[in-house]
PDB file of C-alpha atoms and ligand atoms in Angstrom:
ATOM      1  CA  MET A   1      17.848  11.856 -11.603  1.00 41.00           C
ATOM      2  CA  ASP A   2      17.147  12.609 -15.266  1.00 43.00           C
ATOM      3  CA  ALA A   3      17.864  16.049 -16.760  1.00 44.00           C
ATOM      4  CA  ARG A   4      14.190  16.842 -17.193  1.00 43.00           C
ATOM      5  CA  ARG A   5      13.349  16.100 -13.538  1.00 42.00           C
ATOM      6  CA  ALA A   6      16.453  17.939 -12.394  1.00 43.00           C
ATOM      7  CA  ALA A   7      15.306  21.022 -14.423  1.00 44.00           C
ATOM      8  CA  VAL A   8      11.864  21.039 -12.835  1.00 37.00           C
ATOM      9  CA  LEU A   9      13.302  20.596  -9.398  1.00 37.00           C
ATOM     10  CA  GLY A  10      15.767  23.346 -10.091  1.00 41.00           C
ATOM     11  CA  THR A  11      12.880  25.775 -10.627  1.00 39.00           C
ATOM     12  CA  ILE A  12      11.615  25.101  -7.076  1.00 35.00           C
ATOM     13  CA  GLY A  13      15.053  25.328  -5.529  1.00 37.00           C
ATOM     14  CA  ILE A  14      15.695  21.651  -4.903  1.00 39.00           C
ATOM     15  CA  ASP A  15      18.994  20.080  -6.070  1.00 39.00           C
ATOM     16  CA  ARG A  16      18.878  16.963  -3.994  1.00 37.00           C
ATOM     17  CA  PHE A  17      15.967  15.131  -2.395  1.00 38.00           C
ATOM     18  CA  VAL A  18      15.765  12.423   0.213  1.00 35.00           C
ATOM     19  CA  ALA A  19      12.616  10.338  -0.317  1.00 36.00           C
ATOM     20  CA  ARG A  20       9.897  10.394   2.395  1.00 37.00           C
ATOM     21  CA  ALA A  21      11.874  12.842   4.566  1.00 36.00           C
ATOM     22  CA  ALA A  22       9.917  15.401   6.575  1.00 34.00           C
ATOM     23  CA  PRO A  23       8.973  18.424   4.543  1.00 34.00           C
ATOM     24  CA  ALA A  24      11.816  20.807   3.901  1.00 36.00           C
ATOM     25  CA  ALA A  25      12.223  23.621   6.369  1.00 33.00           C
ATOM     26  CA  VAL A  26       9.458  26.176   5.907  1.00 32.00           C
ATOM     27  CA  ALA A  27       9.721  29.871   5.752  1.00 35.00           C
ATOM     28  CA  ALA A  28       8.993  31.600   9.001  1.00 34.00           C
ATOM     29  CA  GLY A  29       6.103  33.455   7.405  1.00 34.00           C
ATOM     30  CA  PRO A  30       4.922  34.662   3.971  1.00 37.00           C
ATOM     31  CA  PRO A  31       7.816  36.374   2.210  1.00 41.00           C
ATOM     32  CA  ALA A  32       7.247  40.010   1.242  1.00 43.00           C
ATOM     33  CA  ASP A  33       6.333  38.939  -2.193  1.00 53.00           C
ATOM     34  CA  ALA A  34       5.270  35.290  -2.050  1.00 55.00           C
ATOM     35  CA  ALA A  35       4.457  35.182  -5.755  1.00 56.00           C
ATOM     36  CA  GLN A  36       8.153  35.799  -6.536  1.00 58.00           C
ATOM     37  CA  ALA A  37       9.628  33.239  -4.102  1.00 66.00           C
ATOM     38  CA  PRO A  38      10.582  29.755  -5.232  1.00 75.00           C
ATOM     39  CA  ALA A  39       7.644  27.460  -4.363  1.00 85.00           C
ATOM     40  CA  GLY A  40      10.041  24.968  -2.828  1.00 80.00           C
ATOM     41  CA  SER A  41      10.700  27.179   0.152  1.00 90.00           C
ATOM     42  CA  LEU A  42       7.107  28.134   1.061  1.00 97.00           C
ATOM     43  CA  ASP A  43       4.896  27.046   3.891  1.00 97.00           C
ATOM     44  CA  TRP A  44       1.161  26.686   3.416  1.00 98.00           C
ATOM     45  CA  PRO A  45       0.031  30.199   3.857  1.00 98.00           C
ATOM     46  CA  ALA A  46       2.923  31.557   1.694  1.00 98.00           C
ATOM     47  CA  LEU A  47       2.247  28.927  -0.958  1.00 98.00           C
ATOM     48  CA  GLU A  48      -1.456  29.829  -1.031  1.00 98.00           C
ATOM     49  CA  ALA A  49      -0.588  33.477  -1.338  1.00 98.00           C
ATOM     50  CA  ALA A  50       1.895  32.767  -4.112  1.00 98.00           C
ATOM     51  CA  VAL A  51      -0.708  30.918  -6.119  1.00 98.00           C
ATOM     52  CA  ALA A  52      -3.365  33.616  -5.528  1.00 98.00           C
ATOM     53  CA  GLY A  53      -1.030  36.261  -6.836  1.00 98.00           C
ATOM     54  CA  CYS A  54       0.693  34.242  -9.594  1.00 98.00           C
ATOM     55  CA  THR A  55       1.381  35.887 -12.942  1.00 98.00           C
ATOM     56  CA  ARG A  56       3.949  33.335 -14.182  1.00 98.00           C
ATOM     57  CA  CYS A  57       1.966  32.484 -17.303  1.00 98.00           C
ATOM     58  CA  GLY A  58      -0.704  34.005 -19.520  1.00 98.00           C
ATOM     59  CA  LEU A  59      -3.579  32.232 -17.719  1.00 98.00           C
ATOM     60  CA  ALA A  60      -3.331  34.968 -15.034  1.00 98.00           C
ATOM     61  CA  ALA A  61      -4.998  37.295 -17.514  1.00 98.00           C
ATOM     62  CA  THR A  62      -7.939  35.118 -18.255  1.00 98.00           C
ATOM     63  CA  ARG A  63      -8.741  33.392 -14.931  1.00 98.00           C
ATOM     64  CA  THR A  64     -11.471  34.569 -12.574  1.00 98.00           C
ATOM     65  CA  ARG A  65      -9.969  32.928  -9.555  1.00 98.00           C
ATOM     66  CA  THR A  66      -6.972  30.734  -8.896  1.00 98.00           C
ATOM     67  CA  VAL A  67      -7.881  27.196  -7.695  1.00 98.00           C
ATOM     68  CA  PHE A  68      -5.335  26.199  -5.074  1.00 98.00           C
ATOM     69  CA  GLY A  69      -6.712  22.914  -3.908  1.00 98.00           C
ATOM     70  CA  VAL A  70      -8.970  21.781  -1.111  1.00 98.00           C
ATOM     71  CA  GLY A  71      -9.145  19.205   1.653  1.00 98.00           C
ATOM     72  CA  ASP A  72      -7.039  17.863   4.496  1.00 98.00           C
ATOM     73  CA  ARG A  73      -3.479  19.141   4.370  1.00 98.00           C
ATOM     74  CA  ARG A  74      -2.376  16.075   6.231  1.00 98.00           C
ATOM     75  CA  ALA A  75      -4.329  13.707   4.021  1.00 98.00           C
ATOM     76  CA  ARG A  76      -3.055  10.228   3.201  1.00 98.00           C
ATOM     77  CA  TRP A  77      -4.381  10.505  -0.354  1.00 98.00           C
ATOM     78  CA  LEU A  78      -3.786  13.290  -2.806  1.00 98.00           C
ATOM     79  CA  VAL A  79      -6.057  13.444  -5.842  1.00 98.00           C
ATOM     80  CA  VAL A  80      -4.581  15.246  -8.814  1.00 98.00           C
ATOM     81  CA  GLY A  81      -6.664  16.466 -11.726  1.00 98.00           C
ATOM     82  CA  GLU A  82      -5.829  18.432 -14.856  1.00 98.00           C
ATOM     83  CA  ALA A  83      -6.977  22.061 -14.436  1.00 98.00           C
ATOM     84  CA  PRO A  84     -10.027  24.020 -13.218  1.00 98.00           C
ATOM     85  CA  GLY A  85     -13.081  24.159 -15.524  1.00 97.00           C
ATOM     86  CA  ALA A  86     -15.618  26.953 -15.716  1.00 96.00           C
ATOM     87  CA  GLU A  87     -17.364  26.219 -12.423  1.00 97.00           C
ATOM     88  CA  GLU A  88     -14.080  25.716 -10.615  1.00 98.00           C
ATOM     89  CA  ASP A  89     -12.797  29.058 -12.016  1.00 98.00           C
ATOM     90  CA  ARG A  90     -15.939  30.749 -10.641  1.00 98.00           C
ATOM     91  CA  GLN A  91     -15.842  29.130  -7.239  1.00 98.00           C
ATOM     92  CA  GLY A  92     -12.100  28.791  -6.636  1.00 98.00           C
ATOM     93  CA  GLU A  93     -12.393  25.154  -5.696  1.00 98.00           C
ATOM     94  CA  PRO A  94     -11.402  22.022  -7.716  1.00 98.00           C
ATOM     95  CA  PHE A  95     -13.859  19.485  -8.928  1.00 98.00           C
ATOM     96  CA  VAL A  96     -17.156  21.194  -8.058  1.00 97.00           C
ATOM     97  CA  GLY A  97     -19.043  20.522 -11.274  1.00 92.00           C
ATOM     98  CA  ARG A  98     -20.637  17.269 -12.469  1.00 94.00           C
ATOM     99  CA  ALA A  99     -17.241  15.556 -12.733  1.00 96.00           C
ATOM    100  CA  GLY A 100     -16.608  16.646  -9.128  1.00 97.00           C
ATOM    101  CA  GLN A 101     -19.771  14.965  -7.951  1.00 97.00           C
ATOM    102  CA  LEU A 102     -18.712  11.757  -9.581  1.00 98.00           C
ATOM    103  CA  LEU A 103     -15.286  12.087  -8.101  1.00 98.00           C
ATOM    104  CA  ASN A 104     -16.928  12.467  -4.635  1.00 98.00           C
ATOM    105  CA  SER A 105     -18.882   9.262  -5.271  1.00 98.00           C
ATOM    106  CA  MET A 106     -15.762   7.455  -6.323  1.00 98.00           C
ATOM    107  CA  LEU A 107     -14.063   8.536  -3.127  1.00 98.00           C
ATOM    108  CA  ARG A 108     -17.062   7.552  -1.059  1.00 98.00           C
ATOM    109  CA  ALA A 109     -16.939   4.120  -2.687  1.00 97.00           C
ATOM    110  CA  ILE A 110     -13.520   3.576  -1.113  1.00 96.00           C
ATOM    111  CA  GLY A 111     -14.503   5.025   2.194  1.00 96.00           C
ATOM    112  CA  PHE A 112     -13.312   8.640   1.924  1.00 98.00           C
ATOM    113  CA  GLY A 113     -15.278  11.829   2.379  1.00 97.00           C
ATOM    114  CA  ARG A 114     -14.120  14.630   0.090  1.00 97.00           C
ATOM    115  CA  GLU A 115     -12.722  16.450   3.060  1.00 98.00           C
ATOM    116  CA  GLN A 116     -10.532  13.494   4.014  1.00 98.00           C
ATOM    117  CA  VAL A 117      -8.283  13.724   0.987  1.00 98.00           C
ATOM    118  CA  PHE A 118      -6.581  16.681  -0.626  1.00 98.00           C
ATOM    119  CA  ILE A 119      -7.681  17.549  -4.146  1.00 98.00           C
ATOM    120  CA  ALA A 120      -5.542  19.664  -6.459  1.00 98.00           C
ATOM    121  CA  ASN A 121      -4.820  20.154 -10.154  1.00 98.00           C
ATOM    122  CA  VAL A 122      -1.691  20.352 -12.246  1.00 98.00           C
ATOM    123  CA  LEU A 123      -2.791  23.824 -13.283  1.00 98.00           C
ATOM    124  CA  LYS A 124      -4.137  26.299 -10.771  1.00 98.00           C
ATOM    125  CA  CYS A 125      -5.862  28.460 -13.412  1.00 98.00           C
ATOM    126  CA  ARG A 126      -8.450  27.627 -16.025  1.00 98.00           C
ATOM    127  CA  PRO A 127      -7.207  27.374 -19.597  1.00 98.00           C
ATOM    128  CA  PRO A 128      -9.660  29.381 -21.809  1.00 97.00           C
ATOM    129  CA  SER A 129     -12.458  27.285 -23.236  1.00 95.00           C
ATOM    130  CA  ASN A 130     -11.074  24.270 -21.239  1.00 92.00           C
ATOM    131  CA  ARG A 131      -8.342  23.638 -23.807  1.00 97.00           C
ATOM    132  CA  ASP A 132      -5.482  21.332 -22.891  1.00 97.00           C
ATOM    133  CA  PRO A 133      -2.744  22.884 -20.765  1.00 98.00           C
ATOM    134  CA  GLN A 134       0.187  24.125 -22.724  1.00 98.00           C
ATOM    135  CA  PRO A 135       3.759  22.791 -21.812  1.00 98.00           C
ATOM    136  CA  GLU A 136       4.863  26.295 -20.757  1.00 98.00           C
ATOM    137  CA  GLU A 137       1.765  26.638 -18.437  1.00 98.00           C
ATOM    138  CA  VAL A 138       2.628  23.273 -16.897  1.00 98.00           C
ATOM    139  CA  ARG A 139       6.272  24.270 -16.468  1.00 98.00           C
ATOM    140  CA  CYS A 140       5.253  27.466 -14.663  1.00 98.00           C
ATOM    141  CA  CYS A 141       2.639  25.799 -12.458  1.00 98.00           C
ATOM    142  CA  LEU A 142       4.014  22.324 -11.575  1.00 98.00           C
ATOM    143  CA  PRO A 143       6.355  23.647  -8.851  1.00 98.00           C
ATOM    144  CA  TYR A 144       3.225  24.637  -6.824  1.00 98.00           C
ATOM    145  CA  LEU A 145       1.856  21.084  -7.005  1.00 98.00           C
ATOM    146  CA  HIS A 146       5.306  19.674  -6.184  1.00 98.00           C
ATOM    147  CA  ARG A 147       5.407  21.854  -3.080  1.00 98.00           C
ATOM    148  CA  GLN A 148       1.935  20.715  -2.097  1.00 98.00           C
ATOM    149  CA  ILE A 149       3.120  17.100  -2.488  1.00 98.00           C
ATOM    150  CA  GLU A 150       6.130  17.800  -0.245  1.00 98.00           C
ATOM    151  CA  LEU A 151       3.983  19.513   2.407  1.00 98.00           C
ATOM    152  CA  ILE A 152       1.254  16.793   2.396  1.00 98.00           C
ATOM    153  CA  ALA A 153       3.597  13.866   1.975  1.00 98.00           C
ATOM    154  CA  PRO A 154       0.699  11.584   1.131  1.00 98.00           C
ATOM    155  CA  ASP A 155       0.830   7.778   1.097  1.00 98.00           C
ATOM    156  CA  LEU A 156      -0.672   7.774  -2.365  1.00 98.00           C
ATOM    157  CA  ILE A 157      -1.345  10.067  -5.304  1.00 98.00           C
ATOM    158  CA  LEU A 158      -4.404   9.245  -7.373  1.00 98.00           C
ATOM    159  CA  CYS A 159      -4.054  10.869 -10.761  1.00 98.00           C
ATOM    160  CA  VAL A 160      -7.361  11.301 -12.608  1.00 98.00           C
ATOM    161  CA  GLY A 161      -7.142  11.518 -16.360  1.00 98.00           C
ATOM    162  CA  ARG A 162      -4.441  11.373 -19.037  1.00 98.00           C
ATOM    163  CA  ILE A 163      -3.380  14.995 -18.845  1.00 98.00           C
ATOM    164  CA  ALA A 164      -2.812  14.944 -15.086  1.00 98.00           C
ATOM    165  CA  ALA A 165      -0.949  11.672 -15.246  1.00 98.00           C
ATOM    166  CA  GLN A 166       1.275  12.488 -18.189  1.00 98.00           C
ATOM    167  CA  ASN A 167       2.311  15.866 -16.783  1.00 98.00           C
ATOM    168  CA  LEU A 168       2.817  14.663 -13.230  1.00 98.00           C
ATOM    169  CA  LEU A 169       4.778  11.527 -14.314  1.00 98.00           C
ATOM    170  CA  GLY A 170       6.586  13.375 -17.116  1.00 97.00           C
ATOM    171  CA  VAL A 171       5.670  10.770 -19.707  1.00 98.00           C
ATOM    172  CA  ASP A 172       3.564  10.723 -22.871  1.00 98.00           C
ATOM    173  CA  THR A 173       2.282   7.146 -22.476  1.00 98.00           C
ATOM    174  CA  PRO A 174      -1.449   6.630 -23.320  1.00 98.00           C
ATOM    175  CA  ILE A 175      -3.740   6.451 -20.389  1.00 98.00           C
ATOM    176  CA  GLY A 176      -4.748   2.904 -21.245  1.00 97.00           C
ATOM    177  CA  GLN A 177      -1.173   1.885 -20.443  1.00 98.00           C
ATOM    178  CA  LEU A 178      -0.738   4.195 -17.376  1.00 98.00           C
ATOM    179  CA  ARG A 179      -3.861   2.987 -15.592  1.00 98.00           C
ATOM    180  CA  GLY A 180      -4.019  -0.419 -13.845  1.00 96.00           C
ATOM    181  CA  ARG A 181      -0.507  -0.327 -12.471  1.00 97.00           C
ATOM    182  CA  ARG A 182       1.574   1.274  -9.817  1.00 98.00           C
ATOM    183  CA  HIS A 183       3.991   4.182 -10.546  1.00 98.00           C
ATOM    184  CA  ARG A 184       6.357   5.974  -8.269  1.00 98.00           C
ATOM    185  CA  LEU A 185       6.726   9.737  -8.355  1.00 98.00           C
ATOM    186  CA  GLU A 186      10.397  10.637  -7.962  1.00 97.00           C
ATOM    187  CA  PRO A 187      12.116  12.256  -6.249  1.00 96.00           C
ATOM    188  CA  PHE A 188       9.293  12.242  -3.732  1.00 97.00           C
ATOM    189  CA  GLY A 189       9.198   8.390  -3.574  1.00 97.00           C
ATOM    190  CA  ILE A 190       5.363   8.448  -3.519  1.00 98.00           C
ATOM    191  CA  PRO A 191       3.297   5.756  -5.224  1.00 98.00           C
ATOM    192  CA  VAL A 192       0.952   6.934  -7.969  1.00 98.00           C
ATOM    193  CA  VAL A 193      -2.111   5.177  -9.363  1.00 98.00           C
ATOM    194  CA  VAL A 194      -3.725   6.504 -12.497  1.00 98.00           C
ATOM    195  CA  THR A 195      -7.384   6.222 -13.382  1.00 98.00           C
ATOM    196  CA  TYR A 196      -9.826   7.806 -15.812  1.00 98.00           C
ATOM    197  CA  HIS A 197     -10.991  11.377 -15.388  1.00 98.00           C
ATOM    198  CA  PRO A 198     -14.529  11.459 -13.962  1.00 98.00           C
ATOM    199  CA  ALA A 199     -15.563  13.689 -16.909  1.00 97.00           C
ATOM    200  CA  TYR A 200     -14.564  10.888 -19.246  1.00 98.00           C
ATOM    201  CA  LEU A 201     -16.417   8.415 -17.072  1.00 98.00           C
ATOM    202  CA  LEU A 202     -19.514  10.510 -17.380  1.00 98.00           C
ATOM    203  CA  ARG A 203     -19.193  10.250 -21.173  1.00 98.00           C
ATOM    204  CA  SER A 204     -18.181   6.578 -21.141  1.00 97.00           C
ATOM    205  CA  PRO A 205     -19.885   4.903 -18.166  1.00 97.00           C
ATOM    206  CA  GLY A 206     -18.785   1.504 -19.601  1.00 97.00           C
ATOM    207  CA  GLU A 207     -15.307   2.307 -18.298  1.00 97.00           C
ATOM    208  CA  LYS A 208     -16.378   2.667 -14.674  1.00 97.00           C
ATOM    209  CA  ARG A 209     -15.590  -0.993 -14.050  1.00 97.00           C
ATOM    210  CA  LYS A 210     -11.952  -0.384 -14.971  1.00 98.00           C
ATOM    211  CA  SER A 211     -11.880   2.737 -12.832  1.00 98.00           C
ATOM    212  CA  TRP A 212     -13.193   0.702  -9.883  1.00 98.00           C
ATOM    213  CA  SER A 213     -10.397  -1.827 -10.294  1.00 98.00           C
ATOM    214  CA  ASP A 214      -7.937   1.201 -10.327  1.00 98.00           C
ATOM    215  CA  LEU A 215      -9.391   2.355  -7.060  1.00 98.00           C
ATOM    216  CA  LYS A 216      -9.012  -1.050  -5.550  1.00 98.00           C
ATOM    217  CA  LEU A 217      -5.398  -1.136  -6.722  1.00 98.00           C
ATOM    218  CA  ALA A 218      -4.914   2.357  -5.174  1.00 98.00           C
ATOM    219  CA  MET A 219      -6.217   1.137  -1.831  1.00 98.00           C
ATOM    220  CA  GLU A 220      -3.899  -1.844  -1.912  1.00 98.00           C
ATOM    221  CA  VAL A 221      -0.895   0.345  -2.845  1.00 98.00           C
ATOM    222  CA  ALA A 222      -1.670   2.902  -0.188  1.00 97.00           C
ATOM    223  CA  ARG A 223      -1.991   0.177   2.447  1.00 94.00           C
ATOM    224  CA  GLY A 224       1.426  -1.084   1.413  1.00 91.00           C
ATOM    225  CA  HIS A 225       2.968   2.389   1.629  1.00 77.00           C
ATOM    226  CA  GLY A 226       1.267   3.763   4.772  1.00 62.00           C
ATOM    227  CA  ALA A 227       2.228   3.224   8.372  1.00 42.00           C
TER     228      ALA A 227
HETATM  229  N1  URA B 301     -11.432  18.742 -14.087  1.00 76.33           N
HETATM  230  C1  URA B 301     -10.204  18.739 -13.482  1.00 76.33           C
HETATM  231  O1  URA B 301      -9.272  18.053 -13.891  1.00 76.33           O
HETATM  232  N2  URA B 301     -10.074  19.487 -12.392  1.00 76.33           N
HETATM  233  C2  URA B 301     -11.051  20.227 -11.886  1.00 76.33           C
HETATM  234  O2  URA B 301     -10.824  20.917 -10.905  1.00 76.33           O
HETATM  235  C3  URA B 301     -12.283  20.162 -12.505  1.00 76.33           C
HETATM  236  C4  URA B 301     -12.506  19.403 -13.580  1.00 76.33           C
END
């Protein structure tokens, strides 16, 4: 395990991880102050409470609502985006704007209703003016997503957009080189496929063909990984 990965895992209380094992033992109930507990020890209600009360970074001061994630907590597919936008910040749900409608259509094209997958972001709070997430914000927030990944244990993670992919995979490779191939998220041992962000596809509809080929790859990879 590289030093960077070890550091991130350390922040969520994991020093060793066995791939594809059952989720780590969960807390009996929400700790007295869930927002202060390491995310790696939390069950769903405690994790949700921790995110709702989070003040780990400056985004707590500017958000309207936290955006925890939505969908089936036992989903086979986890969709990971970048961060809430204005509408998501208002409603407290990821991908509810125009990009969300396109994401829903993309999911429908491969046979999923929105409620059949789990949708979450790297950041749980909106960066002001939709600026890119800052490294410190990602460092504070990523343990929540990591815990969601552990609890869901999906067969596949579909990363939408460069920012989500680079931050989740811990690389700075351009999206053109990240998409179109299979990655593995360690230490979870979960396959990751990267595609373009639906907001980008709205601006550049000519790229939808490549995105469709990414989705077909994702189906193939998920079939290979699932039961
Ligand atoms: N873009 C994202 O990456 N996530 C959202 O929730 C909304 C827009």
